[in-house]
Amino acid sequence: MRTVLIVDDDDDVADSLAQALTEHGFRPRRAAAGAEALDLLDDVSIVLLELSLPDLAGDEVCRQIREQSCAPILAMSSQAEEVDRVLAFHMGADAFAPKPLGSYELIARIHALLRRSCRCGARQPAAGEAADGGGSGEPDAGHTLSTGPLQLDLRARTVVLHDKEIPVTRREFDLLALLIEQPGTVHWRRDIMARVWDENWFGSTRTLDVHVGSLRCKLGSREWIKTVRGIGYRLVVPAAAGMSVP
């Protein structure tokens, strides 16, 4: 049975969510504040996070959860402005749902997030591989993507640039993995949103621009991700990196 962490200071809302989760085979766990939630992340499969909490801002809670866990985060609020939602995505939220939310839509969203979620952090041993990781310690070439000095390990979900690991969020990694599949190729905004977020995404596409801006900053140059006006984005290796994409 999967555990779902409900982070909400409203007792009535939390009880309603817990009841819906229980009826659909989930184990609810409740935190009434952001700081409390950070101590209840063990074995959690997904987090339902109210963005307006009494102790911490919703985006800060997202950031701290993402530092400790790769569980998908479904941000929820009846009051959050667009900037609040964008900040939450920027800090690691995977989806947003406006309140009130019907139980069937809630469960559908949870199942969709769980289907798309994948493990990050330490790579899990493959079948037949020693559990103690007795291999070479080098990335498996069959599970890496690279262009120039930039390398992504799809199993460990790590980004390495000039032999230095770059910390990224779940969405940033997925976005970069999509772009690096075909360096130099222009990806349409709608295709990026469908693959990295959700084909039924109904929020602002501004969240894509925020994630691109964050990646540019972390990679040290705007030149890594080029904007193709009116279409989308493409990944290129800056001239300063010493090589170019064919």
CSV table of C-alpha atoms in Angstrom, one decimal:
chain,number,residue,atom,x,y,z
A,1,MET,CA,0.0,0.0,0.0
A,2,ARG,CA,1.4,3.4,-1.0
A,3,THR,CA,1.7,6.2,1.5
A,4,VAL,CA,0.5,9.6,0.6
A,5,LEU,CA,1.6,12.6,2.7
A,6,ILE,CA,-1.1,15.3,3.2
A,7,VAL,CA,0.4,18.6,4.1
A,8,ASP,CA,-2.5,20.9,5.0
A,9,ASP,CA,-3.3,22.9,8.1
A,10,ASP,CA,-7.1,22.7,7.5
A,11,ASP,CA,-8.4,19.8,9.5
A,12,ASP,CA,-11.6,19.4,7.4
A,13,VAL,CA,-9.7,19.4,4.1
A,14,ALA,CA,-7.1,17.0,5.4
A,15,ASP,CA,-9.8,14.6,6.7
A,16,SER,CA,-11.6,14.7,3.4
A,17,LEU,CA,-8.4,14.0,1.5
A,18,ALA,CA,-7.5,11.2,3.9
A,19,GLN,CA,-10.9,9.6,3.5
A,20,ALA,CA,-10.7,9.7,-0.4
A,21,LEU,CA,-7.2,8.2,-0.3
A,22,THR,CA,-8.2,5.4,2.1
A,23,GLU,CA,-11.2,4.5,0.0
A,24,HIS,CA,-8.9,4.1,-3.0
A,25,GLY,CA,-6.3,1.9,-1.4
A,26,PHE,CA,-3.8,4.5,-0.2
A,27,ARG,CA,-2.4,5.0,3.3
A,28,PRO,CA,-2.7,8.7,4.3
A,29,ARG,CA,-0.2,10.5,6.5
A,30,ARG,CA,-0.9,14.0,7.8
A,31,ALA,CA,1.3,17.0,8.5
A,32,ALA,CA,-0.3,20.3,9.5
A,33,ALA,CA,2.8,22.4,8.8
A,34,GLY,CA,5.7,22.5,6.5
A,35,ALA,CA,8.4,21.8,9.1
A,36,GLU,CA,6.4,18.8,10.3
A,37,ALA,CA,6.1,17.4,6.8
A,38,LEU,CA,9.9,17.4,6.4
A,39,ASP,CA,10.1,14.8,9.3
A,40,LEU,CA,7.5,12.5,7.8
A,41,LEU,CA,8.9,11.8,4.3
A,42,ASP,CA,10.1,8.2,5.0
A,43,ASP,CA,8.4,5.7,2.6
A,44,VAL,CA,6.2,8.4,1.1
A,45,SER,CA,5.1,7.8,-2.5
A,46,ILE,CA,3.6,11.2,-3.2
A,47,VAL,CA,3.0,14.5,-1.4
A,48,LEU,CA,-0.2,16.5,-1.5
A,49,LEU,CA,1.1,20.0,-0.5
A,50,GLU,CA,-1.1,23.0,0.3
A,51,LEU,CA,0.9,26.1,-0.7
A,52,SER,CA,-0.4,28.3,2.1
A,53,LEU,CA,0.9,27.0,5.3
A,54,PRO,CA,1.3,28.6,8.7
A,55,ASP,CA,5.0,28.3,9.1
A,56,LEU,CA,6.8,28.0,5.7
A,57,ALA,CA,6.1,29.3,2.2
A,58,GLY,CA,4.9,26.6,-0.1
A,59,ASP,CA,7.8,27.0,-2.5
A,60,GLU,CA,10.3,26.7,0.4
A,61,VAL,CA,8.6,23.5,1.5
A,62,CYS,CA,8.9,22.2,-2.1
A,63,ARG,CA,12.6,23.0,-2.1
A,64,GLN,CA,13.3,21.2,1.2
A,65,ILE,CA,11.2,18.2,0.3
A,66,ARG,CA,13.0,17.9,-3.0
A,67,GLU,CA,16.4,17.9,-1.2
A,68,GLN,CA,15.3,14.9,0.8
A,69,SER,CA,12.9,13.0,-1.4
A,70,CYS,CA,12.1,12.2,-5.1
A,71,ALA,CA,8.4,11.6,-4.3
A,72,PRO,CA,6.2,13.5,-6.7
A,73,ILE,CA,4.7,16.7,-5.3
A,74,LEU,CA,1.1,17.7,-6.1
A,75,ALA,CA,0.8,21.3,-5.0
A,76,MET,CA,-2.7,22.4,-4.1
A,77,SER,CA,-4.4,25.7,-3.2
A,78,SER,CA,-7.6,27.7,-3.6
A,79,GLN,CA,-5.8,31.0,-3.2
A,80,ALA,CA,-2.3,30.8,-4.8
A,81,GLU,CA,-1.6,33.3,-7.5
A,82,GLU,CA,0.2,32.4,-10.7
A,83,VAL,CA,3.6,33.5,-9.4
A,84,ASP,CA,3.1,31.2,-6.4
A,85,ARG,CA,2.4,28.3,-8.6
A,86,VAL,CA,5.4,29.1,-10.8
A,87,LEU,CA,7.7,29.3,-7.8
A,88,ALA,CA,6.4,26.0,-6.6
A,89,PHE,CA,7.2,24.4,-9.9
A,90,HIS,CA,10.6,26.0,-9.9
A,91,MET,CA,11.4,24.6,-6.5
A,92,GLY,CA,10.4,21.0,-7.4
A,93,ALA,CA,6.6,20.6,-7.6
A,94,ASP,CA,5.4,18.2,-10.3
A,95,ALA,CA,1.8,19.3,-10.7
A,96,PHE,CA,-0.7,21.8,-9.4
A,97,ALA,CA,-4.4,21.3,-8.7
A,98,PRO,CA,-6.9,24.1,-7.7
A,99,LYS,CA,-9.1,23.5,-4.6
A,100,PRO,CA,-11.7,22.2,-4.2
A,101,LEU,CA,-10.8,19.0,-6.0
A,102,GLY,CA,-13.2,16.1,-6.5
A,103,SER,CA,-12.0,12.8,-5.1
A,104,TYR,CA,-12.0,11.0,-8.5
A,105,GLU,CA,-9.9,13.8,-10.1
A,106,LEU,CA,-7.6,13.7,-7.1
A,107,ILE,CA,-7.0,9.9,-7.4
A,108,ALA,CA,-6.6,10.2,-11.2
A,109,ARG,CA,-4.0,12.9,-10.8
A,110,ILE,CA,-2.2,10.8,-8.2
A,111,HIS,CA,-2.1,7.8,-10.5
A,112,ALA,CA,-0.8,9.9,-13.4
A,113,LEU,CA,2.0,11.3,-11.2
A,114,LEU,CA,2.9,7.9,-10.0
A,115,ARG,CA,3.0,6.5,-13.5
A,116,ARG,CA,5.4,9.2,-14.6
A,117,SER,CA,7.6,9.1,-11.5
A,118,CYS,CA,10.9,7.4,-11.5
A,119,ARG,CA,13.6,6.9,-9.0
A,120,CYS,CA,16.4,9.3,-8.6
A,121,GLY,CA,19.4,9.5,-6.3
A,122,ALA,CA,21.5,6.3,-6.0
A,123,ARG,CA,21.2,4.0,-9.0
A,124,GLN,CA,19.5,0.7,-8.2
A,125,PRO,CA,21.4,-2.5,-9.1
A,126,ALA,CA,20.3,-4.1,-12.3
A,127,ALA,CA,19.3,-7.7,-12.5
A,128,GLY,CA,22.3,-9.9,-12.0
A,129,GLU,CA,24.4,-7.0,-10.7
A,130,ALA,CA,26.0,-7.3,-7.3
A,131,ALA,CA,24.1,-5.4,-4.7
A,132,ASP,CA,27.3,-4.0,-3.2
A,133,GLY,CA,28.0,-2.2,-6.5
A,134,GLY,CA,31.2,-4.1,-7.2
A,135,GLY,CA,31.4,-2.7,-10.7
A,136,SER,CA,33.8,-0.1,-12.0
A,137,GLY,CA,31.7,2.8,-10.6
A,138,GLU,CA,31.7,4.5,-14.1
A,139,PRO,CA,28.4,5.4,-15.7
A,140,ASP,CA,26.8,2.8,-17.9
A,141,ALA,CA,27.3,4.0,-21.5
A,142,GLY,CA,23.9,2.5,-22.3
A,143,HIS,CA,22.2,4.8,-19.8
A,144,THR,CA,24.0,8.1,-20.4
A,145,LEU,CA,23.4,11.0,-22.8
A,146,SER,CA,26.1,13.5,-23.6
A,147,THR,CA,27.1,16.4,-25.8
A,148,GLY,CA,30.3,18.2,-25.5
A,149,PRO,CA,31.3,18.4,-21.8
A,150,LEU,CA,27.7,17.8,-20.7
A,151,GLN,CA,26.7,14.4,-19.5
A,152,LEU,CA,23.5,12.9,-18.1
A,153,ASP,CA,23.3,9.6,-16.3
A,154,LEU,CA,19.8,8.4,-16.7
A,155,ARG,CA,19.9,5.8,-14.0
A,156,ALA,CA,21.5,8.0,-11.3
A,157,ARG,CA,19.7,11.0,-12.6
A,158,THR,CA,22.8,13.2,-12.4
A,159,VAL,CA,24.1,16.0,-14.5
A,160,VAL,CA,27.8,16.5,-15.0
A,161,LEU,CA,29.4,19.4,-16.7
A,162,HIS,CA,33.2,19.6,-17.1
A,163,ASP,CA,33.5,16.7,-14.7
A,164,LYS,CA,31.5,18.6,-12.0
A,165,GLU,CA,28.1,17.4,-10.9
A,166,ILE,CA,25.4,20.1,-11.2
A,167,PRO,CA,22.4,19.8,-8.8
A,168,VAL,CA,19.0,19.9,-10.6
A,169,THR,CA,15.4,19.3,-9.7
A,170,ARG,CA,13.4,16.4,-11.1
A,171,ARG,CA,11.7,18.6,-13.8
A,172,GLU,CA,15.0,20.3,-14.8
A,173,PHE,CA,16.6,16.8,-15.3
A,174,ASP,CA,13.7,15.6,-17.4
A,175,LEU,CA,13.7,18.8,-19.5
A,176,LEU,CA,17.5,18.6,-20.0
A,177,ALA,CA,17.2,14.9,-20.9
A,178,LEU,CA,14.7,15.7,-23.5
A,179,LEU,CA,16.8,18.4,-25.1
A,180,ILE,CA,20.0,16.4,-25.0
A,181,GLU,CA,18.4,13.5,-26.9
A,182,GLN,CA,18.8,15.4,-30.1
A,183,PRO,CA,21.3,18.3,-29.6
A,184,GLY,CA,20.7,21.1,-32.0
A,185,THR,CA,17.2,20.0,-32.8
A,186,VAL,CA,14.4,22.5,-32.1
A,187,HIS,CA,11.7,21.2,-29.8
A,188,TRP,CA,8.3,22.7,-29.9
A,189,ARG,CA,6.9,24.2,-26.7
A,190,ARG,CA,3.8,22.0,-26.8
A,191,ASP,CA,5.9,18.9,-27.3
A,192,ILE,CA,8.1,19.8,-24.3
A,193,MET,CA,5.1,20.4,-22.1
A,194,ALA,CA,3.5,17.2,-23.1
A,195,ARG,CA,6.6,15.1,-22.4
A,196,VAL,CA,8.0,16.8,-19.4
A,197,TRP,CA,4.8,17.9,-17.7
A,198,ASP,CA,1.6,16.4,-19.0
A,199,GLU,CA,-0.2,16.2,-22.3
A,200,ASN,CA,-3.3,17.4,-20.5
A,201,TRP,CA,-1.4,20.3,-18.8
A,202,PHE,CA,-3.8,23.2,-18.3
A,203,GLY,CA,-1.6,25.7,-16.4
A,204,SER,CA,0.6,28.5,-17.8
A,205,THR,CA,3.5,27.5,-20.0
A,206,ARG,CA,5.5,30.1,-18.1
A,207,THR,CA,6.7,27.3,-15.9
A,208,LEU,CA,8.7,26.0,-18.9
A,209,ASP,CA,10.4,29.4,-19.3
A,210,VAL,CA,11.2,29.4,-15.6
A,211,HIS,CA,12.8,26.0,-15.8
A,212,VAL,CA,14.8,26.9,-18.8
A,213,GLY,CA,16.1,30.0,-17.1
A,214,SER,CA,17.1,28.0,-14.0
A,215,LEU,CA,19.0,25.5,-16.2
A,216,ARG,CA,20.8,28.2,-18.1
A,217,CYS,CA,21.9,29.6,-14.8
A,218,LYS,CA,23.1,26.3,-13.4
A,219,LEU,CA,24.9,25.4,-16.7
A,220,GLY,CA,26.7,28.8,-16.4
A,221,SER,CA,25.6,30.2,-19.8
A,222,ARG,CA,22.4,31.2,-21.6
A,223,GLU,CA,24.0,29.8,-24.7
A,224,TRP,CA,23.4,26.2,-23.7
A,225,ILE,CA,19.7,26.5,-24.4
A,226,LYS,CA,18.7,28.6,-27.4
A,227,THR,CA,15.2,30.2,-27.7
A,228,VAL,CA,13.7,29.7,-31.1
A,229,ARG,CA,11.1,32.5,-31.1
A,230,GLY,CA,7.5,31.4,-31.6
A,231,ILE,CA,8.5,27.7,-31.6
A,232,GLY,CA,10.5,26.5,-28.6
A,233,TYR,CA,14.0,25.6,-27.5
A,234,ARG,CA,17.1,23.7,-28.7
A,235,LEU,CA,20.3,22.6,-26.9
A,236,VAL,CA,23.6,23.6,-28.3
A,237,VAL,CA,27.2,23.5,-27.0
A,238,PRO,CA,28.5,27.0,-26.5
A,239,ALA,CA,31.6,28.0,-28.5
A,240,ALA,CA,33.3,28.7,-25.1
A,241,ALA,CA,33.0,25.0,-24.3
A,242,GLY,CA,35.5,24.3,-27.1
A,243,MET,CA,33.3,22.3,-29.5
A,244,SER,CA,30.1,22.6,-31.4
A,245,VAL,CA,27.1,20.4,-32.3
A,246,PRO,CA,27.3,19.1,-35.9
